[in-house]
CSV table of C-alpha atoms and ligand atoms in Angstrom, one decimal:
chain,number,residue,atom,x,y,z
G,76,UNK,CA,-7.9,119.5,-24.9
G,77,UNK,CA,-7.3,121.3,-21.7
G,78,UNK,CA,-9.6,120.0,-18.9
G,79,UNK,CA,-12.2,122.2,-17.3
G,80,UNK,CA,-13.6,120.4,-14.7
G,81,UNK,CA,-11.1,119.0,-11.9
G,82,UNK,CA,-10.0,115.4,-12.3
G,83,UNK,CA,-11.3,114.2,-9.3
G,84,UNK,CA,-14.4,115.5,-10.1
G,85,UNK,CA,-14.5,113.7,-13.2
G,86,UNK,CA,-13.4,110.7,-11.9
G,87,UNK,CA,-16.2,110.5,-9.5
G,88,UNK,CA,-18.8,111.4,-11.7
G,89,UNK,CA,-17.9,108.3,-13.4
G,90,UNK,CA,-17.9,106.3,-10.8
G,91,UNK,CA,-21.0,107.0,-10.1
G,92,UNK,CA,-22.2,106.4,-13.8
G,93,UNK,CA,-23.7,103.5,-15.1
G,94,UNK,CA,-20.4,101.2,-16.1
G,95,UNK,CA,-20.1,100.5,-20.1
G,96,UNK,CA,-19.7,97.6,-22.1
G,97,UNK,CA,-16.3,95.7,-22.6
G,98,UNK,CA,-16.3,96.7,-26.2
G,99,UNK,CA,-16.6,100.4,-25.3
G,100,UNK,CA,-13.7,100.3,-23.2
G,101,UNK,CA,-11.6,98.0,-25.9
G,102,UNK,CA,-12.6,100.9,-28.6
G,103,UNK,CA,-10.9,103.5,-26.1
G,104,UNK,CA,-7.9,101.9,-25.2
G,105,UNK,CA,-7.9,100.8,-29.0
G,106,UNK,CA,-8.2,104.2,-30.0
G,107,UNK,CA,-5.3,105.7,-27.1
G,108,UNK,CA,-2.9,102.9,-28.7
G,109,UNK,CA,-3.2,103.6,-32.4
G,110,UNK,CA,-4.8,107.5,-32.8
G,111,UNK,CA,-2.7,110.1,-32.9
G,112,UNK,CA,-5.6,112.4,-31.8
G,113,UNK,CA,-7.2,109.9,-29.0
G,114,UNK,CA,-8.5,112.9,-27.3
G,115,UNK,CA,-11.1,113.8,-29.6
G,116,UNK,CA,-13.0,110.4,-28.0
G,117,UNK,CA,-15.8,111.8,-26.0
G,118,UNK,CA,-14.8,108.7,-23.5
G,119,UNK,CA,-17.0,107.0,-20.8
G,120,UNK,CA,-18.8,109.9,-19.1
G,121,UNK,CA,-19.9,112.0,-22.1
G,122,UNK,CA,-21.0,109.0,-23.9
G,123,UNK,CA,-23.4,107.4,-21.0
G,124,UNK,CA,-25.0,111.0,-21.2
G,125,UNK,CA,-25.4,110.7,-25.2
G,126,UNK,CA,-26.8,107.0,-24.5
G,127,UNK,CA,-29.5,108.5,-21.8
G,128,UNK,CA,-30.0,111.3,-24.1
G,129,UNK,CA,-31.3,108.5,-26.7
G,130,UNK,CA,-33.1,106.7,-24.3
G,131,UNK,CA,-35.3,109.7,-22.8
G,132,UNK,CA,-36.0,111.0,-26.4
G,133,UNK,CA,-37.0,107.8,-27.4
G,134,UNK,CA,-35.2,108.5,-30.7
G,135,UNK,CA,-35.4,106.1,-33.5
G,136,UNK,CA,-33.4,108.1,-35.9
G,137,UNK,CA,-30.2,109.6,-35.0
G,138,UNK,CA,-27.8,111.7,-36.9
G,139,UNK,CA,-23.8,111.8,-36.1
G,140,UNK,CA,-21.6,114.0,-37.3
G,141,UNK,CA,-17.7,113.0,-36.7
G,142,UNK,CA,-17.5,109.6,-36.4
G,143,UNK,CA,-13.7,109.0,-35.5
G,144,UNK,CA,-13.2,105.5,-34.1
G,145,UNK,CA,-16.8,104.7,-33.8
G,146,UNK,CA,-17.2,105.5,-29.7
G,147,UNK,CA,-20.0,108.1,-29.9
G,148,UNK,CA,-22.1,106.5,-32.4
G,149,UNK,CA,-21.4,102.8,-30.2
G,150,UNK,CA,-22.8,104.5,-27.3
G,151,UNK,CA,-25.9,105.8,-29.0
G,152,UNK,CA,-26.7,102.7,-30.9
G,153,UNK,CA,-26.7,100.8,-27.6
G,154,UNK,CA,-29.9,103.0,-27.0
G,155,UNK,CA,-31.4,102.7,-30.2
G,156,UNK,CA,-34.5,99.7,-30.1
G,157,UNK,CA,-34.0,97.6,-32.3
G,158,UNK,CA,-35.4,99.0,-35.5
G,159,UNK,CA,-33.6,102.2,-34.7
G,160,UNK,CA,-31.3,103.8,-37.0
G,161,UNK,CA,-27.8,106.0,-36.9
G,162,UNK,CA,-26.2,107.7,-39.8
G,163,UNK,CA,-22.6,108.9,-38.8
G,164,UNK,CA,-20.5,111.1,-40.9
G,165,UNK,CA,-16.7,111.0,-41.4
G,166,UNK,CA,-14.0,112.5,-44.0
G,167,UNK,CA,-11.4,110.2,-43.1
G,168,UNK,CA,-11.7,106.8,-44.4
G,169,UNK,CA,-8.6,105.4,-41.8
G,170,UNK,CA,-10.8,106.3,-39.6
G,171,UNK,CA,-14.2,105.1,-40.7
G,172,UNK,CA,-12.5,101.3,-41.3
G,173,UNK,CA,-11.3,101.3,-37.3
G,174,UNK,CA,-15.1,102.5,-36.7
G,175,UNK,CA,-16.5,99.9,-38.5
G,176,UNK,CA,-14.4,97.0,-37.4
G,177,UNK,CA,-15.7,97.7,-34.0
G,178,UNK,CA,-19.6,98.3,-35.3
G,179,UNK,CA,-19.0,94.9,-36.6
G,180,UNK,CA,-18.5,92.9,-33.5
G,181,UNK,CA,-21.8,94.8,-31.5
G,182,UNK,CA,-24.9,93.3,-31.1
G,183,UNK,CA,-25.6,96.9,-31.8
G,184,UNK,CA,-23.3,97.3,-35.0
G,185,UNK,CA,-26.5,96.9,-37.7
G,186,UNK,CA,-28.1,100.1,-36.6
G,187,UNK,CA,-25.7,102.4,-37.4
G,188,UNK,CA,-25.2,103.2,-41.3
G,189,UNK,CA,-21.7,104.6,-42.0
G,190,UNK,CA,-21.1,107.8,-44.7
G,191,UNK,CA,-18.0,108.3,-45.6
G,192,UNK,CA,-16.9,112.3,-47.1
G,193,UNK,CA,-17.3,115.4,-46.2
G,194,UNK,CA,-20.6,115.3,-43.7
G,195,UNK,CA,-22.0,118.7,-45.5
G,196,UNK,CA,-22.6,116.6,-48.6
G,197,UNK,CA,-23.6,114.0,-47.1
G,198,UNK,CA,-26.2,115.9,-45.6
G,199,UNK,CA,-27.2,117.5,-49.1
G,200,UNK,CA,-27.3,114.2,-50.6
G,201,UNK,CA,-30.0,112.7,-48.1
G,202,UNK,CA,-33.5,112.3,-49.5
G,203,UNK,CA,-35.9,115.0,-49.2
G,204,UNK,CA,-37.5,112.8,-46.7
G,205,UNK,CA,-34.8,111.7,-44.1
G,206,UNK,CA,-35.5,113.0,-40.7
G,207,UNK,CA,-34.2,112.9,-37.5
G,208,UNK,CA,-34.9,112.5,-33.7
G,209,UNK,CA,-31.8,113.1,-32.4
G,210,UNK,CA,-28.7,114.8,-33.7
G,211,UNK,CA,-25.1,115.0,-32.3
G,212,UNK,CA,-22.2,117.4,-33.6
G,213,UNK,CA,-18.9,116.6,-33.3
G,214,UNK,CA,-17.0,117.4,-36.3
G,215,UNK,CA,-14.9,120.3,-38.1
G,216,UNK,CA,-16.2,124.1,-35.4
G,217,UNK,CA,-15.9,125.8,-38.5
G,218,UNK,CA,-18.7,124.3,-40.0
G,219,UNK,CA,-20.6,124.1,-37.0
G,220,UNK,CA,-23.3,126.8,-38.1
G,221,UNK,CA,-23.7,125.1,-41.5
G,222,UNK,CA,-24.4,122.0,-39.8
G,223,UNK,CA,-27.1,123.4,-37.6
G,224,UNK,CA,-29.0,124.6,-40.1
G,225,UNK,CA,-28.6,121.9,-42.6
G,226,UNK,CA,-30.1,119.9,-39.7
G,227,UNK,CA,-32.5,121.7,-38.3
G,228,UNK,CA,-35.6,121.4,-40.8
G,229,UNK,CA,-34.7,117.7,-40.8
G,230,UNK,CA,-34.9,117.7,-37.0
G,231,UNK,CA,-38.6,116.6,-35.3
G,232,UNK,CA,-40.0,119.0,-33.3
G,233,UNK,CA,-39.3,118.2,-29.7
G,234,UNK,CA,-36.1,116.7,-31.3
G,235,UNK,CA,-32.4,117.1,-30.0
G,236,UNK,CA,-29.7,118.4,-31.0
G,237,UNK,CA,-26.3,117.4,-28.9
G,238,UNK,CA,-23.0,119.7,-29.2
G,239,UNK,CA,-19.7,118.9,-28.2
G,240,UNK,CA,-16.6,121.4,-27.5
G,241,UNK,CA,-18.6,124.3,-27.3
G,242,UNK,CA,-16.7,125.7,-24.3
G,243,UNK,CA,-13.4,124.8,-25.9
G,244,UNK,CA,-11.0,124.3,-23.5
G,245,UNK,CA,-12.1,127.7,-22.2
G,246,UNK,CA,-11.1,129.6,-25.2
G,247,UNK,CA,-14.8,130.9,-25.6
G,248,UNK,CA,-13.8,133.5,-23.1
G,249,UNK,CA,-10.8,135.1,-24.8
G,250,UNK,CA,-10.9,133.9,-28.4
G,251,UNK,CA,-8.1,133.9,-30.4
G,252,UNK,CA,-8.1,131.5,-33.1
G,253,UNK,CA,-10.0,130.9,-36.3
G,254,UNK,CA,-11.2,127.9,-34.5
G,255,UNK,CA,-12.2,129.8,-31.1
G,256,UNK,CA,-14.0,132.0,-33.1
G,257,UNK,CA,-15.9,129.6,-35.3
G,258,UNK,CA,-17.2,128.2,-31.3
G,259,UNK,CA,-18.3,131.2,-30.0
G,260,UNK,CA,-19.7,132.3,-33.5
G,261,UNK,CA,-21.9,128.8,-33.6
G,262,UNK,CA,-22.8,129.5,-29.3
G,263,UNK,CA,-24.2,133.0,-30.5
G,264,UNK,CA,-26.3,131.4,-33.2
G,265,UNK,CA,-27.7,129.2,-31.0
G,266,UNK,CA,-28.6,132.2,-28.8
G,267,UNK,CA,-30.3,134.1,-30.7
G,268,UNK,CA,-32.1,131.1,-32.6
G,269,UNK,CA,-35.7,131.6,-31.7
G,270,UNK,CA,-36.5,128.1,-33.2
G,271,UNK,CA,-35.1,126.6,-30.4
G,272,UNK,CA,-34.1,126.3,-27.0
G,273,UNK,CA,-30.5,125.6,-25.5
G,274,UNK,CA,-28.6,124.3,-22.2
G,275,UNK,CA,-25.3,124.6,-22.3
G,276,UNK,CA,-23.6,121.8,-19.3
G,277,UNK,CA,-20.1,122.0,-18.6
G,278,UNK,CA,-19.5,118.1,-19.0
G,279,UNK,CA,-16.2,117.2,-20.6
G,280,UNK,CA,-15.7,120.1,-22.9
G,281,UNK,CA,-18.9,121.7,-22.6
G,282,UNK,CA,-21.8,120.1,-24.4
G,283,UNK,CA,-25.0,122.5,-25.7
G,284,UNK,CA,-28.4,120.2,-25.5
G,285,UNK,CA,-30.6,122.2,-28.1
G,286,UNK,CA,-34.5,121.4,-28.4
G,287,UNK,CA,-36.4,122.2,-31.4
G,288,UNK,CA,-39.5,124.1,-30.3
Y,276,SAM,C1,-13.9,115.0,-32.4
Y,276,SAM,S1,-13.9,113.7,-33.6
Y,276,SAM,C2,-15.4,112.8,-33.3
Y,276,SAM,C3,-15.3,112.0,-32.1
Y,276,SAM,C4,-16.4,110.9,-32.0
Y,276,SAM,N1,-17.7,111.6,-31.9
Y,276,SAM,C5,-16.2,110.1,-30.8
Y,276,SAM,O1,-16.6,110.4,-29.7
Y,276,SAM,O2,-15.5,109.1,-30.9
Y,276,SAM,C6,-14.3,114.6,-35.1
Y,276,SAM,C7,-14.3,113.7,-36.4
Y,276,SAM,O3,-14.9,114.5,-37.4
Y,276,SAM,C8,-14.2,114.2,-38.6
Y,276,SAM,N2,-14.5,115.3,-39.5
Y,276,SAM,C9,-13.8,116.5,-39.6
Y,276,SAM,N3,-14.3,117.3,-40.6
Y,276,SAM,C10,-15.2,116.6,-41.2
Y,276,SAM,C11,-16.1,116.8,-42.3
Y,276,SAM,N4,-16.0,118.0,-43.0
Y,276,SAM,N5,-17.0,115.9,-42.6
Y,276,SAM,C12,-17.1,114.7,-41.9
Y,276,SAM,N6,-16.3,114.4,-40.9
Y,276,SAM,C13,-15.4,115.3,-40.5
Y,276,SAM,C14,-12.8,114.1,-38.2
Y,276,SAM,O4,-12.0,113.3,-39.2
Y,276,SAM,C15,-12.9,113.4,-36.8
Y,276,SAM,O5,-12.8,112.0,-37.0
């Protein structure tokens, strides 16, 4: 992932960011040791946002898609009350067993209810009933549009959805790729989606905060 904003820019935004938990920063140096693909991690300053994102919504029931280690959904379980509630979705099960051997040692672990396979099925396979407060996307771009509106009529209004990579690495301005295309495909969606409205923050990667009307 090519950066967008300036180092030093991101460094000081962090700085000036509420500091995370020890277990937090164990999952990312974890994750930099043993992943081939530690980048993917949203890391410290994406995942305070998701954590205030939680906290302002006062979400009780959250929906992840691409769990990877387990940072994300760590993050946003930390804002969870008690009685709250996170699914998070991943393919790989390597992955899903370093998730959950970190869920296992938070105070926070409980809340967060692991599926395993791919997260469209998942999705199917939830009862008629399950509904959501908040929602974060972080999975295969290609599938970003089926996502959204697999989510959407399971999202409250007023609800959130959270998107990461949609400026990706920049590419949304000259597309080449399958990949490219599948982000600035999902961005138009969003667009033109009078369902809901969109602010699209360069943070990280770019992350798209989408509000159900
Ligand atoms: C960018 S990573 C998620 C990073 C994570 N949110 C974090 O901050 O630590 C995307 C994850 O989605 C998973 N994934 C990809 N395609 C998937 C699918 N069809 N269903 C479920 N998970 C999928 C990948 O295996 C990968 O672990």
């Amino acid at each position: 992932m090519k950066a967008i904003i300036p180092r030093k820019i991101e460094e000081y935004c962090l700085r000036h960011t509420t500091a995370r938990d020890k277990l937090l920063r164990e999952l990312e140096k974890y994750t930099q040791r043993h992943c081939a693909d530690a980048q993917m991690l949203i890391g410290p300053h994406e995942g305070a946002l998701l954590a205030m994102l939680v906290r302002l919504t006062g979400a009780r029931r959250v929906l992840e898609i691409g769990t990877f280690t387990g940072y994300s959904a760590l993050c946003m379980a930390e804002a969870l009350p008690e009685d709250g509630e996170l699914i998070t979705c991943e393919i790989k099960p390597e992955r899903a067993e370093i998730a959950q051997s970190f869920f296992d040692r938070s105070p926070h672990g409980h809340k967060i209810k692991p599926r395993l396979g791919p997260a469209i099925e998942t999705l199917a396979d939830l009862p008629a009933s399950a509904s959501f407060d908040f929602v974060f996307l972080d999975a295969d771009k290609e599938n970003y549009v089926n996502y959204y509106e697999a989510v959407l009529p399971r999202l409250r209004p007023g609800g959130v959805i959270a998107v990461d990579n949609v400026l990706w690495s920049g590419r949304v301005l000259a597309p080449k790729k399958k990949t490219d295309r599948a982000v600035v495909k999902f961005n138009q969606h969003v667009r033109r989606d009078p369902r809901v409205e969109c602010v699209m923050l360069t943070v990280r990667d770019g992350v798209s905060l989408i509000r159900k009307r």
